[in-house]
CSV table of C-alpha atoms in Angstrom, one decimal:
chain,number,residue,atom,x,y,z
T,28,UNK,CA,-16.7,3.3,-41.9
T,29,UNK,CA,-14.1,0.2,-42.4
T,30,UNK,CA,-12.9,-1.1,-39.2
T,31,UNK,CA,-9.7,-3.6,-39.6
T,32,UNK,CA,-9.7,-7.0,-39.5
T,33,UNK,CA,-7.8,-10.1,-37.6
T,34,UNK,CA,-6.0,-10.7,-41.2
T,35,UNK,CA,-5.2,-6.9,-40.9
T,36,UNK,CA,-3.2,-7.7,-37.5
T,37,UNK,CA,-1.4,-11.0,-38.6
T,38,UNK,CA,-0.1,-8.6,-41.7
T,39,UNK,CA,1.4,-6.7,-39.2
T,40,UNK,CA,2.3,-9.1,-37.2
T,41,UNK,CA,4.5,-10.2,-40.2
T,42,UNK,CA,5.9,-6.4,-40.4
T,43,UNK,CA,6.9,-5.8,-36.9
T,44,UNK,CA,8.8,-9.0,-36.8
T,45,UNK,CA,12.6,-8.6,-35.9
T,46,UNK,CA,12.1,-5.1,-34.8
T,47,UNK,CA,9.7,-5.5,-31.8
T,48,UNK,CA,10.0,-7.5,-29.0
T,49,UNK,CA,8.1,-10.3,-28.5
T,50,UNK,CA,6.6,-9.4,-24.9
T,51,UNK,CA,6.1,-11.9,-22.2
T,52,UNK,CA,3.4,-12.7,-20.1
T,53,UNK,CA,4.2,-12.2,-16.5
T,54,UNK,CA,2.0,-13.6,-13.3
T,55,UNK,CA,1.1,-10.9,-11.0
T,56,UNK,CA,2.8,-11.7,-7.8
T,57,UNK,CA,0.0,-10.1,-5.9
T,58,UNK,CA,-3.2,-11.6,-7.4
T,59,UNK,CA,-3.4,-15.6,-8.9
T,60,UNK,CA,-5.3,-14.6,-12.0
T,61,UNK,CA,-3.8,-11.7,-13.1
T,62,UNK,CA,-1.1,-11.4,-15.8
T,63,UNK,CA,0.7,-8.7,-16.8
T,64,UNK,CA,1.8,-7.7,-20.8
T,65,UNK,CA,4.9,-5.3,-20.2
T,66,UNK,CA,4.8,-3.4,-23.1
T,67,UNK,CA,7.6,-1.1,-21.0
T,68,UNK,CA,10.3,-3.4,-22.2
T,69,UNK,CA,10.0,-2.4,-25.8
T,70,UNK,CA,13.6,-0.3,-26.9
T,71,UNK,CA,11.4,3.0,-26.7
T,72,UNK,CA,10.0,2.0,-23.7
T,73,UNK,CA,6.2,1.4,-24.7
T,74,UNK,CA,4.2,-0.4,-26.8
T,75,UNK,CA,3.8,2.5,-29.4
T,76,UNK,CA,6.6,0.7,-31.4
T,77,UNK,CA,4.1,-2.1,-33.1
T,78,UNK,CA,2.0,0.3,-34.8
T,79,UNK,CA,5.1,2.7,-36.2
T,80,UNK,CA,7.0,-0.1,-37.2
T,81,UNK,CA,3.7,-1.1,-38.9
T,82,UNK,CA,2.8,2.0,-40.9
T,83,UNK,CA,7.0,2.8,-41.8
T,84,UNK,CA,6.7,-0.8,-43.3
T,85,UNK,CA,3.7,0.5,-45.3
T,86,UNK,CA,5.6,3.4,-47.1
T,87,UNK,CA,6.1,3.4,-50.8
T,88,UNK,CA,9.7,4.2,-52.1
T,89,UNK,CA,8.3,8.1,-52.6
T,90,UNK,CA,6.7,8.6,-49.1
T,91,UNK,CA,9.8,7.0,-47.5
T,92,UNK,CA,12.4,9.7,-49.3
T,93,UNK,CA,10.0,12.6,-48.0
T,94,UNK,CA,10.4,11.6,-44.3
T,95,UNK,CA,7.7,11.0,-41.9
T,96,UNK,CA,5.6,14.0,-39.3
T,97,UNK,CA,4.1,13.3,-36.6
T,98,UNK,CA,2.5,14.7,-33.1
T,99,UNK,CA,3.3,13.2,-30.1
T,100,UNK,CA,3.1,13.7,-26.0
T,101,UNK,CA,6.5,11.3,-26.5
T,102,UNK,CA,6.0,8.0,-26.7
T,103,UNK,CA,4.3,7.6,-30.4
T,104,UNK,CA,6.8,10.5,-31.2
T,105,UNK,CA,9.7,8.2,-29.8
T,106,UNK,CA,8.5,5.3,-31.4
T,107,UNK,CA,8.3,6.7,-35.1
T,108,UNK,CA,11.8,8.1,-34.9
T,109,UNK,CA,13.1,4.4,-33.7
T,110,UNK,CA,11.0,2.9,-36.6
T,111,UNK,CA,12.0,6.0,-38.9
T,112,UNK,CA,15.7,5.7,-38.1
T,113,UNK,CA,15.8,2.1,-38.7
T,114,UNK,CA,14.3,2.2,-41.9
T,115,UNK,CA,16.7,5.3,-43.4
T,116,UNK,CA,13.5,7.9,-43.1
T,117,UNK,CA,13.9,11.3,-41.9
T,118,UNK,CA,11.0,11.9,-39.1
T,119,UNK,CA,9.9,15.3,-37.3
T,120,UNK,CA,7.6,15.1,-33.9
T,121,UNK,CA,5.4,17.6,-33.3
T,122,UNK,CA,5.3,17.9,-29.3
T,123,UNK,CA,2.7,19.4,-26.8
T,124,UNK,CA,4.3,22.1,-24.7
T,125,UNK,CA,4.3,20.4,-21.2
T,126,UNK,CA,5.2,16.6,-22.4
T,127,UNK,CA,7.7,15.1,-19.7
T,128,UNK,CA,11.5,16.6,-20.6
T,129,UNK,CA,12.8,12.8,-20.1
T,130,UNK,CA,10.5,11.6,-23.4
T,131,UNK,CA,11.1,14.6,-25.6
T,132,UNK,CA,14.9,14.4,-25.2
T,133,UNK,CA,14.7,10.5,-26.0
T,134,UNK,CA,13.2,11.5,-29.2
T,135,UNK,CA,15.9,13.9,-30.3
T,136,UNK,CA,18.3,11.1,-28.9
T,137,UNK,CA,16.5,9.0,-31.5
T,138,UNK,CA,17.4,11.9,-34.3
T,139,UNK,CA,13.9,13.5,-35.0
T,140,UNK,CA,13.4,17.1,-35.1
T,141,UNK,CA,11.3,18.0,-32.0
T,142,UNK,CA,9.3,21.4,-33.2
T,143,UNK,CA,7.2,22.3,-29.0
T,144,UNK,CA,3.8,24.2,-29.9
T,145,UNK,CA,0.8,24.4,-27.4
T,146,UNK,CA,-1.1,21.6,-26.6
T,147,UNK,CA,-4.6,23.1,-28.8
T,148,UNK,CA,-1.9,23.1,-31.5
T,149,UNK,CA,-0.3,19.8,-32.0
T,150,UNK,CA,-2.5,18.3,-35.0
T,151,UNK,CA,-2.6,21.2,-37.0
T,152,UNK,CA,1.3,22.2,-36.9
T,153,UNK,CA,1.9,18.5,-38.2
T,154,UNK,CA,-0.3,18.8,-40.8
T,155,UNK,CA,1.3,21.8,-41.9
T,156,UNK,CA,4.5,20.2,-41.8
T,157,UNK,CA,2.9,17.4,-43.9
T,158,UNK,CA,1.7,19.5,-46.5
T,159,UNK,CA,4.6,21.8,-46.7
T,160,UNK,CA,7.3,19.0,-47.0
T,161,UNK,CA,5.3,16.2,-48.7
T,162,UNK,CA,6.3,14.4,-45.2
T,163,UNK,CA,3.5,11.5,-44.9
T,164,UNK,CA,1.4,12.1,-41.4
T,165,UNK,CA,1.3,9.0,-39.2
T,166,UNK,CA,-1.0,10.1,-36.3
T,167,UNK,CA,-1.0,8.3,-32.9
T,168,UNK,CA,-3.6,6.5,-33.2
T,169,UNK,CA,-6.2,7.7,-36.0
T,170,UNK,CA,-5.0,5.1,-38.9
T,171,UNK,CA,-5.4,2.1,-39.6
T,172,UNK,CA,-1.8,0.7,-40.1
T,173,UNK,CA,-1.5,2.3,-36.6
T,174,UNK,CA,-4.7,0.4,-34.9
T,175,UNK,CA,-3.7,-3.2,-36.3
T,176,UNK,CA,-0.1,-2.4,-35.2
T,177,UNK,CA,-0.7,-2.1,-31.7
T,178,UNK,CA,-3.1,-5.4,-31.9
T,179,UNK,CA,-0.6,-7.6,-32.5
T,180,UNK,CA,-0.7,-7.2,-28.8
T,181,UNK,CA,-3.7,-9.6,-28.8
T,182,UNK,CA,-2.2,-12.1,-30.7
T,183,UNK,CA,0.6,-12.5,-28.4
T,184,UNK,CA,-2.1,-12.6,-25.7
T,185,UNK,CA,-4.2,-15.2,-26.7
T,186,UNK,CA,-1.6,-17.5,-27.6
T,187,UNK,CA,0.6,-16.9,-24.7
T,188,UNK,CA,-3.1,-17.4,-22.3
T,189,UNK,CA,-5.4,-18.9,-24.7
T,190,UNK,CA,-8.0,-19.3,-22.0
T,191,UNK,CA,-8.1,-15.4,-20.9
T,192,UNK,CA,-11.2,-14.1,-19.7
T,193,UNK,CA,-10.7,-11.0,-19.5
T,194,UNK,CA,-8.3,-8.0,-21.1
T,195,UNK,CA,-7.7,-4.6,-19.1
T,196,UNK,CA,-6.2,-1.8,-22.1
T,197,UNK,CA,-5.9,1.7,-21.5
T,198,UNK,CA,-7.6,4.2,-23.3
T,199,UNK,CA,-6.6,7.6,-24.9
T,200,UNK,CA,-7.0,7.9,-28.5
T,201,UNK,CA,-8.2,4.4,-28.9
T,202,UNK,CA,-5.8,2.9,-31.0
T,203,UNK,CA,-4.3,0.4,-28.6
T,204,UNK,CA,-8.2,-1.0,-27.3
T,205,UNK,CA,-9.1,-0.8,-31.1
T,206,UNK,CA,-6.5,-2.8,-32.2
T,207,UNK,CA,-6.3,-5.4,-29.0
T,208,UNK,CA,-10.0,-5.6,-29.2
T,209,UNK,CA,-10.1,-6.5,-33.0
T,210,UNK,CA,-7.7,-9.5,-32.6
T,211,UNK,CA,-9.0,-11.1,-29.5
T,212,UNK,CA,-12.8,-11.2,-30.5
T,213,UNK,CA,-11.8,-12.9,-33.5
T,214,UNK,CA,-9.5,-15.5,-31.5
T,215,UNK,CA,-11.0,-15.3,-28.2
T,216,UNK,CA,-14.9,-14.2,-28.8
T,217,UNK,CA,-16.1,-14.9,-25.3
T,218,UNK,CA,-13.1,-12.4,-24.1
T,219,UNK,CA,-14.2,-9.6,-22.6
T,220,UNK,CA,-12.2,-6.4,-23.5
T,221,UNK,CA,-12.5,-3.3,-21.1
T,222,UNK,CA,-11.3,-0.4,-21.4
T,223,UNK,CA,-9.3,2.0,-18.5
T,224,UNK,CA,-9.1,5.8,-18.3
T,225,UNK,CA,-8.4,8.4,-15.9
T,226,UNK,CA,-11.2,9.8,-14.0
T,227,UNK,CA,-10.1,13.2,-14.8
T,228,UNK,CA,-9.7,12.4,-18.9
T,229,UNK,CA,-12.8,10.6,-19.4
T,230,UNK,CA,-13.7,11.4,-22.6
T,231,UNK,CA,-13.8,8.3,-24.0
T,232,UNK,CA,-16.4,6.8,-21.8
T,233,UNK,CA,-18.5,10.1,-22.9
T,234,UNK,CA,-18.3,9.5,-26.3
T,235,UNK,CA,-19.2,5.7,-25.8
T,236,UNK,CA,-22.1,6.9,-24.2
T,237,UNK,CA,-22.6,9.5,-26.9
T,238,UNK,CA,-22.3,7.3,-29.3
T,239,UNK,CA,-20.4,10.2,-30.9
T,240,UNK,CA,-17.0,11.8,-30.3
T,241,UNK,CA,-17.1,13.8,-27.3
T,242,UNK,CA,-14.0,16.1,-27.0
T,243,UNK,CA,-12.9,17.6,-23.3
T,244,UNK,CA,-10.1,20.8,-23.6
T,245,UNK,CA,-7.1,20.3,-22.6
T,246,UNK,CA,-7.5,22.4,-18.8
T,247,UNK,CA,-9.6,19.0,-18.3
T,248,UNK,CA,-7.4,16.8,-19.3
T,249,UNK,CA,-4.2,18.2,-18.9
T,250,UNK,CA,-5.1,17.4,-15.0
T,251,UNK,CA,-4.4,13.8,-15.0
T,252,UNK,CA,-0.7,12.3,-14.4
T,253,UNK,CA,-1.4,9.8,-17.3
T,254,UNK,CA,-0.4,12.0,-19.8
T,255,UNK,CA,-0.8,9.7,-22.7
T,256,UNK,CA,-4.0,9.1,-21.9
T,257,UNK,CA,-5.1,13.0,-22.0
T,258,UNK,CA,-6.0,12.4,-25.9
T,259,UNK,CA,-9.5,12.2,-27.3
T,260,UNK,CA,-10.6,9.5,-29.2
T,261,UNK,CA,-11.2,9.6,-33.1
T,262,UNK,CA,-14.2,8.9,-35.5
T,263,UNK,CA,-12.2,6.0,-37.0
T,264,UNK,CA,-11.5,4.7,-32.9
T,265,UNK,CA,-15.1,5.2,-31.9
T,266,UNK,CA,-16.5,2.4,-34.6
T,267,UNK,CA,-14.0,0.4,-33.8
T,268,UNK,CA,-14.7,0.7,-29.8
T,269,UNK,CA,-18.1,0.9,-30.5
T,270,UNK,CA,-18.6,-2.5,-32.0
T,271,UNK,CA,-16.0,-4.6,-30.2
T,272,UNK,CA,-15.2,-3.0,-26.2
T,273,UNK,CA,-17.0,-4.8,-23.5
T,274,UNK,CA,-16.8,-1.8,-21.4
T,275,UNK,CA,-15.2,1.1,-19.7
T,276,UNK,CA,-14.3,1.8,-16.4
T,277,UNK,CA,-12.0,4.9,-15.1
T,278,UNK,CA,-9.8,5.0,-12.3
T,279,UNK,CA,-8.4,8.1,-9.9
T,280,UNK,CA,-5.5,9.8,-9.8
T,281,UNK,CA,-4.7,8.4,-6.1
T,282,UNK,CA,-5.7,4.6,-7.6
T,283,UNK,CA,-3.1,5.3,-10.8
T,284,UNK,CA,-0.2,6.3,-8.3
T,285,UNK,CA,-0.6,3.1,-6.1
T,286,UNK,CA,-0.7,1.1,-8.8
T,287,UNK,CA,2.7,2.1,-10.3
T,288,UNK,CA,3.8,1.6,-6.8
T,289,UNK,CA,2.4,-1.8,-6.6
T,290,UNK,CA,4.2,-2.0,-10.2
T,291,UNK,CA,7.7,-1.0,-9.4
T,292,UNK,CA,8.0,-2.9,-6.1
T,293,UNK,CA,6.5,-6.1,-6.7
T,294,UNK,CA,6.3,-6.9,-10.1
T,295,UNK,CA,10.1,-4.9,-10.7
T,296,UNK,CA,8.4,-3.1,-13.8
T,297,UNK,CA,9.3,0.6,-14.4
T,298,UNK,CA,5.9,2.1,-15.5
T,299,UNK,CA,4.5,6.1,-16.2
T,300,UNK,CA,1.1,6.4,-15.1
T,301,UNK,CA,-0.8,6.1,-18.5
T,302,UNK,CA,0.9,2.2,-17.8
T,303,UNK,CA,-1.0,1.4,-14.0
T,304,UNK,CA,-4.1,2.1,-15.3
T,305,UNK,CA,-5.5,-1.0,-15.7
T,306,UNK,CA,-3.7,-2.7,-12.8
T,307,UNK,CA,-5.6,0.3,-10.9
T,308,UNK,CA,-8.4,-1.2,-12.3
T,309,UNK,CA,-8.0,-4.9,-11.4
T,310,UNK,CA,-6.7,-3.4,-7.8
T,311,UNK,CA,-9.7,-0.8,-6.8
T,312,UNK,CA,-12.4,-1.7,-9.1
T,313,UNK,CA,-12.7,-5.6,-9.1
T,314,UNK,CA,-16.4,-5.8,-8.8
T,315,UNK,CA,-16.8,-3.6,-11.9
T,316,UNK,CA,-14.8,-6.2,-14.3
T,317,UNK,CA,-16.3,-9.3,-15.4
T,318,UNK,CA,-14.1,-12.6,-13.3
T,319,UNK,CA,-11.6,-14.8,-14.8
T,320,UNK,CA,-8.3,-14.9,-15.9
T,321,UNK,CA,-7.3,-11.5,-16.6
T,322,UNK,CA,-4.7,-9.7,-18.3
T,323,UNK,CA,-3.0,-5.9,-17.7
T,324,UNK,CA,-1.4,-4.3,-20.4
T,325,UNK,CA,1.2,-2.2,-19.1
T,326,UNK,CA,2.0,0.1,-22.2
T,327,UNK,CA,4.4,2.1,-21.0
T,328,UNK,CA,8.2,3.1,-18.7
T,329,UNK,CA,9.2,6.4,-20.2
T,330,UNK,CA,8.5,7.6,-16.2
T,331,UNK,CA,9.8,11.1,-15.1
T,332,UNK,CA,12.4,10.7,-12.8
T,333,UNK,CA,10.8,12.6,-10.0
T,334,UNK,CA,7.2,11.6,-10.2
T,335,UNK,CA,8.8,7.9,-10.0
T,336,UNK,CA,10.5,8.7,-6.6
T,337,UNK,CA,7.9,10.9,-5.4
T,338,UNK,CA,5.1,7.3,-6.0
T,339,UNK,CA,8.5,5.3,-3.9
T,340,UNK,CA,9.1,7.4,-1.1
């Protein structure tokens, strides 16, 4: 299988350029050699944006006038109708019954058609879509375009901290840690990359372990608050993870909540949980990660309301 490459990234580096923000770097106020990437400040609110901007880009003159189909728990879903609607391309997001109410109505805001099916459902109703419409399928996380979107996160890293030691990503479907990972072992080999998941969706450490991908149902892994972590990785995501993670470590629903606090109040950064994961990991599981500069990516804002007060009160 062909993983990407580092001139796969600076391509869409190039692409995203002008429509996503540059994020900074921010020092943890808690922790001298911890930075934080806060992907949250991106217009959709998570770092989703790179790798839709990236594969929109990609679209002949044929697939752009058929529109674009996707499924979504919200923020990939939000992201390809803000790349979508930018570029003139009509977008539908499938969306997993149960998906916070605050990120599906930010899609329709962003002037998608939202079709809800059941979680078990979400794949198969946009490639249905896809095939009945001609719409071109831009999955979350299983593409290429997709994986070397999201690591121009890495470049930004590694030139913002060229001497990082370490990089904490979250994990669901594996583009994000794919795509981070390619681009800093290529800039940064003697970077370690580790990956964060929820104790109660760790499916990704299962298929590491495998060596083959392990899938959990979605009673499992519709127990976590992280919800865009509750996604299993691909065959495409395994290689990749595979050949250039350093490791895996997972993190409790308890750990995930104090970290978002931690998030909010000191650093001032409005997160969801599938964001605190690896600050929970830098805060509770410090002997687990290799030492040295370290940095968190914080994917994510697009918080429910109540869940936020309920981690403040």
């Amino acid at each position: 299988m062909e993983l990407i490459s580092i001139d796969d990234v600076r391509a869409a580096a190039d692409d995203i350029a002008g429509t996503v923000v540059r994020t900074p770097l921010l020092p943890a106020p808690w922790d001298g050699e911890l930075w934080l990437k806060p992907e949250s400040l991106q217009p959709v609110g998570s770092f989703k944006l790179r790798g839709a901007t990236h594969a929109v880009a990609r679209l002949d003159p044929a697939a752009r006038s058929r529109g674009v189909v996707t499924h979504s728990s919200g923020n990939h879903g939000q992201a390809l109708a803000y790349a979508a609607r930018a570029a003139g391309v009509a977008c539908t997001v499938v969306v997993p019954q149960g998906a916070p109410p605050v990120k599906v109505d930010r899609i329709r805001a962003l002037g998608a058609e939202v079709r809800l099916v059941p979680p078990a459902r979400r794949l198969a109703e946009a490639e249905r879509i896809a095939a009945d419409t001609g719409a071109a399928l831009v999955p979350p996380f299983d593409d290429p375009r997709i994986i070397a979107g999201q690591g121009t996160i890495g470049l930004e890293i590694v030139e913002d901290l060229p001497d990082v030691d370490v990089l904490l990503v979250p994990v669901g479907g594996g583009g994000l840690s794919s795509g981070i990972a390619t681009a800093v072992k290529a800039l940064r080999p003697s970077a370690a990359v580790i990956g964060v998941e929820p104790l109660l969706a760790a499916d990704a450490r299962e298929s590491l372990a495998a060596g083959e991908v392990v899938v959990w149902d979605v009673e499992r892994t519709y127990r976590t608050s992280a919800d865009g972590l509750r996604t299993h990785l691909s065959a495409l995501t395994l290689a990749h993870l595979r050949d250039r993670l350093d490791g895996i470590v997972t993190v409790t629903e308890e750990e995930i909540l104090a970290a978002m606090g931690r998030l909010v109040r000191e650093a001032r950064l409005v997160v969801e949980p599938s964001a605190a994961v690896a600050v929970a990991a830098r805060l509770f599981h410090r002997d687990e990660l290799p030492p040295g500069r370290t940095v968190a990516v914080v994917t994510g804002g697009n918080v429910d309301p109540a869940l936020l007060a309920s981690v403040l009160d």
